[in-house]
Amino acid sequence: DAKTTQPPSMDCAEGRAANLPCNHSTISGNEYVYWYRQIHSQGPQYIIHGLKNNETNEMASLIITEDRKSSTLILPHATLRDTAVYYCIVRDDKIIFGKGTRLHILP
Amino acid sequence: DSGVTQTPKHLITATGQRVTLRCSPRSGDLSVYWYQQSLDQGLQFLIQYYNGEERAKGNILERFSAQQFPDLHSELNLSSLELGDSALYFCASSVDAWTSDTGELFFGEGSRLTVL
């Protein structure tokens, strides 16, 4: 089973920041948190990952709580092209994807 | 383009038949992963290979088998096909099986299997 819990769906207005939460309360000390997204039926695309510190790249920011039991993916200025299913994964030997969060960007 | 190549892109076959899906990982990647995605479902992890050896097994049916060859390409064999096997089958590759910091997966575009 997936080690993460995400809301099934979220809406965000175009141009606003999209904040996608993820709970991973059973995460171990050396397990990384990874985020991917899947647009329609395309292959999932890597977004970002982190261990303890907050991370930022050209696509998104990742905020991990101090106790590492939850994280938030932030898309700073959501566009219609960000409409996708977003998966939060705690990486161990079996990379298990849950059902993710379906993000709808509203024009 | 992720660099992962899957063939065929589409496949239509009948119940009871056998098919083989092929995956070529990114150059330099040693790990290959197979996932199944049925309609409106999440990605189900099937199996992982690292440098030719099976490393992790998920919910893979006994009718399904996979292998990774010396040139690192992988094949997923599906036999005695049933209607419920209709799905998108994704292959992904990564550099390393163990190092969590280099663990991003690069996915192919999938093979869509339709069983009639």
PDB file of C-alpha atoms in Angstrom:
ATOM      1  CA  ASP A   1       0.000   0.000   0.000  1.00  0.00           C
ATOM      2  CA  ALA A   2       0.992   3.600  -0.544  1.00  0.00           C
ATOM      3  CA  LYS A   3       2.629   5.266   2.432  1.00  0.00           C
ATOM      4  CA  THR A   4       1.026   8.600   1.626  1.00  0.00           C
ATOM      5  CA  THR A   5      -2.432  10.159   1.853  1.00  0.00           C
ATOM      6  CA  GLN A   6      -3.629  12.900  -0.472  1.00  0.00           C
ATOM      7  CA  PRO A   7      -6.997  14.574  -1.069  1.00  0.00           C
ATOM      8  CA  PRO A   8      -8.656  13.079  -4.155  1.00  0.00           C
ATOM      9  CA  SER A   9      -9.206  16.419  -5.859  1.00  0.00           C
ATOM     10  CA  MET A  10      -8.570  20.136  -5.588  1.00  0.00           C
ATOM     11  CA  ASP A  11      -9.467  23.270  -7.505  1.00  0.00           C
ATOM     12  CA  CYS A  12      -7.242  26.290  -8.041  1.00  0.00           C
ATOM     13  CA  ALA A  13      -7.851  29.513  -9.930  1.00  0.00           C
ATOM     14  CA  GLU A  14      -5.539  30.196 -12.827  1.00  0.00           C
ATOM     15  CA  GLY A  15      -2.672  32.464 -11.808  1.00  0.00           C
ATOM     16  CA  ARG A  16      -2.962  31.609  -8.142  1.00  0.00           C
ATOM     17  CA  ALA A  17      -0.677  29.358  -6.141  1.00  0.00           C
ATOM     18  CA  ALA A  18      -1.768  25.745  -5.949  1.00  0.00           C
ATOM     19  CA  ASN A  19      -0.919  24.110  -2.637  1.00  0.00           C
ATOM     20  CA  LEU A  20      -1.187  20.315  -2.685  1.00  0.00           C
ATOM     21  CA  PRO A  21      -0.910  18.571   0.691  1.00  0.00           C
ATOM     22  CA  CYS A  22       0.399  15.106   1.430  1.00  0.00           C
ATOM     23  CA  ASN A  23       0.506  13.124   4.660  1.00  0.00           C
ATOM     24  CA  HIS A  24       3.254  10.570   5.208  1.00  0.00           C
ATOM     25  CA  SER A  25       3.140   9.972   8.930  1.00  0.00           C
ATOM     26  CA  THR A  26       5.025   6.650   8.781  1.00  0.00           C
ATOM     27  CA  ILE A  27       8.001   7.999   6.845  1.00  0.00           C
ATOM     28  CA  SER A  28      11.386   6.718   7.957  1.00  0.00           C
ATOM     29  CA  GLY A  29      14.387   8.916   8.615  1.00  0.00           C
ATOM     30  CA  ASN A  30      16.160   8.185   5.344  1.00  0.00           C
ATOM     31  CA  GLU A  31      13.159   8.090   3.032  1.00  0.00           C
ATOM     32  CA  TYR A  32      12.743  10.861   0.509  1.00  0.00           C
ATOM     33  CA  VAL A  33       9.468  12.446  -0.541  1.00  0.00           C
ATOM     34  CA  TYR A  34       8.960  12.587  -4.299  1.00  0.00           C
ATOM     35  CA  TRP A  35       6.292  14.339  -6.318  1.00  0.00           C
ATOM     36  CA  TYR A  36       5.189  13.403  -9.815  1.00  0.00           C
ATOM     37  CA  ARG A  37       2.344  14.491 -12.020  1.00  0.00           C
ATOM     38  CA  GLN A  38       0.435  12.745 -14.770  1.00  0.00           C
ATOM     39  CA  ILE A  39      -1.260  14.780 -17.454  1.00  0.00           C
ATOM     40  CA  HIS A  40      -4.166  12.856 -18.947  1.00  0.00           C
ATOM     41  CA  SER A  41      -2.842   9.406 -19.864  1.00  0.00           C
ATOM     42  CA  GLN A  42       0.753  10.413 -20.461  1.00  0.00           C
ATOM     43  CA  GLY A  43       3.621   8.892 -18.532  1.00  0.00           C
ATOM     44  CA  PRO A  44       4.072  10.478 -15.100  1.00  0.00           C
ATOM     45  CA  GLN A  45       6.596  13.290 -14.916  1.00  0.00           C
ATOM     46  CA  TYR A  46       8.995  13.926 -12.061  1.00  0.00           C
ATOM     47  CA  ILE A  47       8.517  17.298 -10.348  1.00  0.00           C
ATOM     48  CA  ILE A  48      10.654  17.552  -7.229  1.00  0.00           C
ATOM     49  CA  HIS A  49      11.915  15.621  -4.219  1.00  0.00           C
ATOM     50  CA  GLY A  50      13.280  16.316  -0.761  1.00  0.00           C
ATOM     51  CA  LEU A  51      14.413  14.791   2.513  1.00  0.00           C
ATOM     52  CA  LYS A  52      14.202  17.415   5.256  1.00  0.00           C
ATOM     53  CA  ASN A  53      14.790  20.847   3.817  1.00  0.00           C
ATOM     54  CA  ASN A  54      12.460  22.801   1.630  1.00  0.00           C
ATOM     55  CA  GLU A  55      13.302  22.537  -2.030  1.00  0.00           C
ATOM     56  CA  THR A  56      12.590  24.689  -5.060  1.00  0.00           C
ATOM     57  CA  ASN A  57      13.125  24.193  -8.750  1.00  0.00           C
ATOM     58  CA  GLU A  58      11.789  25.705 -11.936  1.00  0.00           C
ATOM     59  CA  MET A  59       8.539  23.789 -11.653  1.00  0.00           C
ATOM     60  CA  ALA A  60       7.573  23.934  -8.000  1.00  0.00           C
ATOM     61  CA  SER A  61       8.474  24.262  -4.352  1.00  0.00           C
ATOM     62  CA  LEU A  62       8.343  21.505  -1.768  1.00  0.00           C
ATOM     63  CA  ILE A  63       7.716  22.322   1.875  1.00  0.00           C
ATOM     64  CA  ILE A  64       8.360  19.489   4.344  1.00  0.00           C
ATOM     65  CA  THR A  65       7.275  19.864   7.964  1.00  0.00           C
ATOM     66  CA  GLU A  66       9.889  19.641  10.659  1.00  0.00           C
ATOM     67  CA  ASP A  67       8.607  16.262  11.857  1.00  0.00           C
ATOM     68  CA  ARG A  68       8.562  15.100   8.196  1.00  0.00           C
ATOM     69  CA  LYS A  69       5.074  13.678   8.585  1.00  0.00           C
ATOM     70  CA  SER A  70       3.604  15.863   5.891  1.00  0.00           C
ATOM     71  CA  SER A  71       4.581  17.997   2.943  1.00  0.00           C
ATOM     72  CA  THR A  72       3.086  20.510   0.533  1.00  0.00           C
ATOM     73  CA  LEU A  73       3.801  20.921  -3.139  1.00  0.00           C
ATOM     74  CA  ILE A  74       3.404  24.497  -4.289  1.00  0.00           C
ATOM     75  CA  LEU A  75       2.861  25.501  -7.894  1.00  0.00           C
ATOM     76  CA  PRO A  76       3.411  29.251  -7.597  1.00  0.00           C
ATOM     77  CA  HIS A  77       1.363  30.483 -10.558  1.00  0.00           C
ATOM     78  CA  ALA A  78      -0.938  27.743 -11.758  1.00  0.00           C
ATOM     79  CA  THR A  79      -1.863  27.623 -15.425  1.00  0.00           C
ATOM     80  CA  LEU A  80      -4.359  25.495 -17.310  1.00  0.00           C
ATOM     81  CA  ARG A  81      -1.458  23.261 -18.362  1.00  0.00           C
ATOM     82  CA  ASP A  82      -0.973  22.301 -14.709  1.00  0.00           C
ATOM     83  CA  THR A  83      -4.248  20.374 -14.764  1.00  0.00           C
ATOM     84  CA  ALA A  84      -3.132  16.854 -13.879  1.00  0.00           C
ATOM     85  CA  VAL A  85      -3.074  14.162 -11.228  1.00  0.00           C
ATOM     86  CA  TYR A  86      -0.326  14.849  -8.704  1.00  0.00           C
ATOM     87  CA  TYR A  87       1.282  11.957  -6.841  1.00  0.00           C
ATOM     88  CA  CYS A  88       3.205  12.224  -3.592  1.00  0.00           C
ATOM     89  CA  ILE A  89       5.453   9.220  -2.960  1.00  0.00           C
ATOM     90  CA  VAL A  90       7.686   8.115  -0.155  1.00  0.00           C
ATOM     91  CA  ARG A  91      10.452   6.291  -1.870  1.00  0.00           C
ATOM     92  CA  ASP A  92      11.425   2.868  -0.674  1.00  0.00           C
ATOM     93  CA  ASP A  93      12.213  -0.307  -2.549  1.00  0.00           C
ATOM     94  CA  LYS A  94       8.749  -0.545  -3.985  1.00  0.00           C
ATOM     95  CA  ILE A  95       7.826   2.789  -5.442  1.00  0.00           C
ATOM     96  CA  ILE A  96       4.134   2.761  -4.717  1.00  0.00           C
ATOM     97  CA  PHE A  97       1.900   5.418  -6.237  1.00  0.00           C
ATOM     98  CA  GLY A  98      -1.348   6.130  -4.454  1.00  0.00           C
ATOM     99  CA  LYS A  99      -4.350   7.595  -6.248  1.00  0.00           C
ATOM    100  CA  GLY A 100      -2.965  11.112  -6.113  1.00  0.00           C
ATOM    101  CA  THR A 101      -4.759  14.461  -6.198  1.00  0.00           C
ATOM    102  CA  ARG A 102      -6.588  15.493  -9.319  1.00  0.00           C
ATOM    103  CA  LEU A 103      -5.892  19.215  -9.668  1.00  0.00           C
ATOM    104  CA  HIS A 104      -8.347  21.291 -11.674  1.00  0.00           C
ATOM    105  CA  ILE A 105      -7.190  24.732 -12.733  1.00  0.00           C
ATOM    106  CA  LEU A 106     -10.147  27.049 -13.161  1.00  0.00           C
ATOM    107  CA  PRO A 107      -9.934  29.804 -15.810  1.00  0.00           C
TER     108      PRO A 107
ATOM    109  CA  ASP B   1      10.997  13.125 -24.250  1.00  0.00           C
ATOM    110  CA  SER B   2      11.968  11.109 -21.159  1.00  0.00           C
ATOM    111  CA  GLY B   3      14.387   8.886 -23.029  1.00  0.00           C
ATOM    112  CA  VAL B   4      12.422   5.758 -22.143  1.00  0.00           C
ATOM    113  CA  THR B   5      10.993   3.946 -25.140  1.00  0.00           C
ATOM    114  CA  GLN B   6       8.061   1.569 -24.998  1.00  0.00           C
ATOM    115  CA  THR B   7       6.700  -0.564 -27.788  1.00  0.00           C
ATOM    116  CA  PRO B   8       4.113  -1.150 -29.014  1.00  0.00           C
ATOM    117  CA  LYS B   9       2.148   2.009 -28.237  1.00  0.00           C
ATOM    118  CA  HIS B  10      -1.169   0.276 -28.855  1.00  0.00           C
ATOM    119  CA  LEU B  11      -2.080  -3.378 -28.899  1.00  0.00           C
ATOM    120  CA  ILE B  12      -5.434  -5.059 -29.407  1.00  0.00           C
ATOM    121  CA  THR B  13      -5.780  -8.745 -28.784  1.00  0.00           C
ATOM    122  CA  ALA B  14      -8.258 -11.395 -27.713  1.00  0.00           C
ATOM    123  CA  THR B  15      -8.856 -13.148 -24.428  1.00  0.00           C
ATOM    124  CA  GLY B  16      -6.601 -16.095 -23.845  1.00  0.00           C
ATOM    125  CA  GLN B  17      -3.788 -14.678 -25.940  1.00  0.00           C
ATOM    126  CA  ARG B  18      -0.245 -13.741 -24.939  1.00  0.00           C
ATOM    127  CA  VAL B  19       1.543 -10.461 -25.575  1.00  0.00           C
ATOM    128  CA  THR B  20       4.983  -9.020 -24.923  1.00  0.00           C
ATOM    129  CA  LEU B  21       5.604  -5.388 -24.084  1.00  0.00           C
ATOM    130  CA  ARG B  22       9.066  -3.975 -24.521  1.00  0.00           C
ATOM    131  CA  CYS B  23      10.888  -1.197 -22.719  1.00  0.00           C
ATOM    132  CA  SER B  24      14.230   0.442 -23.448  1.00  0.00           C
ATOM    133  CA  PRO B  25      15.451   2.479 -20.475  1.00  0.00           C
ATOM    134  CA  ARG B  26      17.300   5.775 -20.623  1.00  0.00           C
ATOM    135  CA  SER B  27      20.940   5.447 -21.499  1.00  0.00           C
ATOM    136  CA  GLY B  28      22.854   4.669 -18.332  1.00  0.00           C
ATOM    137  CA  ASP B  29      19.854   3.710 -16.211  1.00  0.00           C
ATOM    138  CA  LEU B  30      20.170   0.313 -14.582  1.00  0.00           C
ATOM    139  CA  SER B  31      16.722   0.010 -12.999  1.00  0.00           C
ATOM    140  CA  VAL B  32      13.510  -0.715 -14.842  1.00  0.00           C
ATOM    141  CA  TYR B  33      10.062  -0.620 -13.286  1.00  0.00           C
ATOM    142  CA  TRP B  34       6.730  -1.795 -14.662  1.00  0.00           C
ATOM    143  CA  TYR B  35       3.368  -0.308 -13.718  1.00  0.00           C
ATOM    144  CA  GLN B  36      -0.210  -1.069 -14.714  1.00  0.00           C
ATOM    145  CA  GLN B  37      -2.859   1.642 -14.900  1.00  0.00           C
ATOM    146  CA  SER B  38      -6.430   0.598 -15.502  1.00  0.00           C
ATOM    147  CA  LEU B  39      -9.100   3.104 -16.504  1.00  0.00           C
ATOM    148  CA  ASP B  40      -9.321   5.913 -13.948  1.00  0.00           C
ATOM    149  CA  GLN B  41      -7.139   3.991 -11.536  1.00  0.00           C
ATOM    150  CA  GLY B  42      -3.822   4.802  -9.980  1.00  0.00           C
ATOM    151  CA  LEU B  43      -0.537   3.294 -11.006  1.00  0.00           C
ATOM    152  CA  GLN B  44      -0.123  -0.246  -9.739  1.00  0.00           C
ATOM    153  CA  PHE B  45       3.461  -1.294  -9.196  1.00  0.00           C
ATOM    154  CA  LEU B  46       4.183  -4.637 -10.819  1.00  0.00           C
ATOM    155  CA  ILE B  47       7.903  -5.357 -10.673  1.00  0.00           C
ATOM    156  CA  GLN B  48      11.364  -3.822 -10.656  1.00  0.00           C
ATOM    157  CA  TYR B  49      14.641  -5.033 -12.139  1.00  0.00           C
ATOM    158  CA  TYR B  50      18.112  -3.751 -11.440  1.00  0.00           C
ATOM    159  CA  ASN B  51      20.959  -4.651 -13.767  1.00  0.00           C
ATOM    160  CA  GLY B  52      19.270  -7.847 -14.850  1.00  0.00           C
ATOM    161  CA  GLU B  53      18.068  -9.034 -11.458  1.00  0.00           C
ATOM    162  CA  GLU B  54      14.622  -8.823  -9.941  1.00  0.00           C
ATOM    163  CA  ARG B  55      14.716  -6.337  -7.055  1.00  0.00           C
ATOM    164  CA  ALA B  56      11.147  -5.782  -5.953  1.00  0.00           C
ATOM    165  CA  LYS B  57       7.818  -7.351  -6.685  1.00  0.00           C
ATOM    166  CA  GLY B  58       4.417  -5.786  -6.376  1.00  0.00           C
ATOM    167  CA  ASN B  59       0.954  -6.943  -7.309  1.00  0.00           C
ATOM    168  CA  ILE B  60       2.024  -8.874 -10.365  1.00  0.00           C
ATOM    169  CA  LEU B  61      -0.214 -11.752 -11.384  1.00  0.00           C
ATOM    170  CA  GLU B  62       1.222 -15.209 -11.930  1.00  0.00           C
ATOM    171  CA  ARG B  63       0.098 -14.953 -15.559  1.00  0.00           C
ATOM    172  CA  PHE B  64       2.502 -12.045 -15.961  1.00  0.00           C
ATOM    173  CA  SER B  65       6.277 -12.268 -16.047  1.00  0.00           C
ATOM    174  CA  ALA B  66       9.116  -9.942 -16.817  1.00  0.00           C
ATOM    175  CA  GLN B  67      12.828  -9.954 -17.383  1.00  0.00           C
ATOM    176  CA  GLN B  68      15.660  -7.549 -17.978  1.00  0.00           C
ATOM    177  CA  PHE B  69      18.240  -8.479 -20.571  1.00  0.00           C
ATOM    178  CA  PRO B  70      22.025  -7.878 -20.587  1.00  0.00           C
ATOM    179  CA  ASP B  71      21.551  -4.782 -22.747  1.00  0.00           C
ATOM    180  CA  LEU B  72      19.192  -3.542 -19.977  1.00  0.00           C
ATOM    181  CA  HIS B  73      16.022  -3.501 -22.025  1.00  0.00           C
ATOM    182  CA  SER B  74      13.091  -5.203 -20.348  1.00  0.00           C
ATOM    183  CA  GLU B  75      10.082  -7.169 -21.488  1.00  0.00           C
ATOM    184  CA  LEU B  76       6.777  -7.729 -19.745  1.00  0.00           C
ATOM    185  CA  ASN B  77       4.982 -10.882 -20.816  1.00  0.00           C
ATOM    186  CA  LEU B  78       1.242 -11.123 -20.263  1.00  0.00           C
ATOM    187  CA  SER B  79      -0.396 -14.492 -20.893  1.00  0.00           C
ATOM    188  CA  SER B  80      -3.875 -16.021 -20.759  1.00  0.00           C
ATOM    189  CA  LEU B  81      -5.182 -12.513 -21.164  1.00  0.00           C
ATOM    190  CA  GLU B  82      -8.484 -11.534 -19.610  1.00  0.00           C
ATOM    191  CA  LEU B  83     -10.734  -8.550 -20.255  1.00  0.00           C
ATOM    192  CA  GLY B  84      -9.578  -7.018 -16.984  1.00  0.00           C
ATOM    193  CA  ASP B  85      -6.002  -6.897 -18.193  1.00  0.00           C
ATOM    194  CA  SER B  86      -6.923  -4.048 -20.515  1.00  0.00           C
ATOM    195  CA  ALA B  87      -4.865  -1.136 -19.250  1.00  0.00           C
ATOM    196  CA  LEU B  88      -1.989   1.216 -19.842  1.00  0.00           C
ATOM    197  CA  TYR B  89       1.316  -0.411 -19.005  1.00  0.00           C
ATOM    198  CA  PHE B  90       4.096   1.981 -18.126  1.00  0.00           C
ATOM    199  CA  CYS B  91       7.758   1.332 -17.918  1.00  0.00           C
ATOM    200  CA  ALA B  92      10.064   3.621 -15.979  1.00  0.00           C
ATOM    201  CA  SER B  93      13.793   3.711 -15.454  1.00  0.00           C
ATOM    202  CA  SER B  94      16.154   5.211 -12.944  1.00  0.00           C
ATOM    203  CA  VAL B  95      19.869   5.337 -12.378  1.00  0.00           C
ATOM    204  CA  ASP B  96      20.024   3.404  -9.178  1.00  0.00           C
ATOM    205  CA  ALA B  97      17.929   0.915  -7.233  1.00  0.00           C
ATOM    206  CA  TRP B  98      19.086   1.877  -3.806  1.00  0.00           C
ATOM    207  CA  THR B  99      20.126   5.477  -3.531  1.00  0.00           C
ATOM    208  CA  SER B 100      17.021   7.389  -2.611  1.00  0.00           C
ATOM    209  CA  ASP B 101      18.485  10.722  -3.627  1.00  0.00           C
ATOM    210  CA  THR B 102      18.869   9.720  -7.237  1.00  0.00           C
ATOM    211  CA  GLY B 103      15.627   7.917  -7.389  1.00  0.00           C
ATOM    212  CA  GLU B 104      13.574   9.973  -9.789  1.00  0.00           C
ATOM    213  CA  LEU B 105      11.832   7.774 -12.265  1.00  0.00           C
ATOM    214  CA  PHE B 106      11.627   8.563 -15.952  1.00  0.00           C
ATOM    215  CA  PHE B 107       8.507   7.128 -17.525  1.00  0.00           C
ATOM    216  CA  GLY B 108       7.809   6.032 -21.031  1.00  0.00           C
ATOM    217  CA  GLU B 109       4.601   6.969 -22.790  1.00  0.00           C
ATOM    218  CA  GLY B 110       3.055   3.614 -22.087  1.00  0.00           C
ATOM    219  CA  SER B 111       1.646   0.698 -24.022  1.00  0.00           C
ATOM    220  CA  ARG B 112      -2.135   0.648 -24.222  1.00  0.00           C
ATOM    221  CA  LEU B 113      -3.415  -2.921 -24.200  1.00  0.00           C
ATOM    222  CA  THR B 114      -6.992  -3.684 -25.164  1.00  0.00           C
ATOM    223  CA  VAL B 115      -8.256  -7.215 -24.636  1.00  0.00           C
ATOM    224  CA  LEU B 116     -11.470  -8.046 -26.492  1.00  0.00           C
TER     225      LEU B 116
END
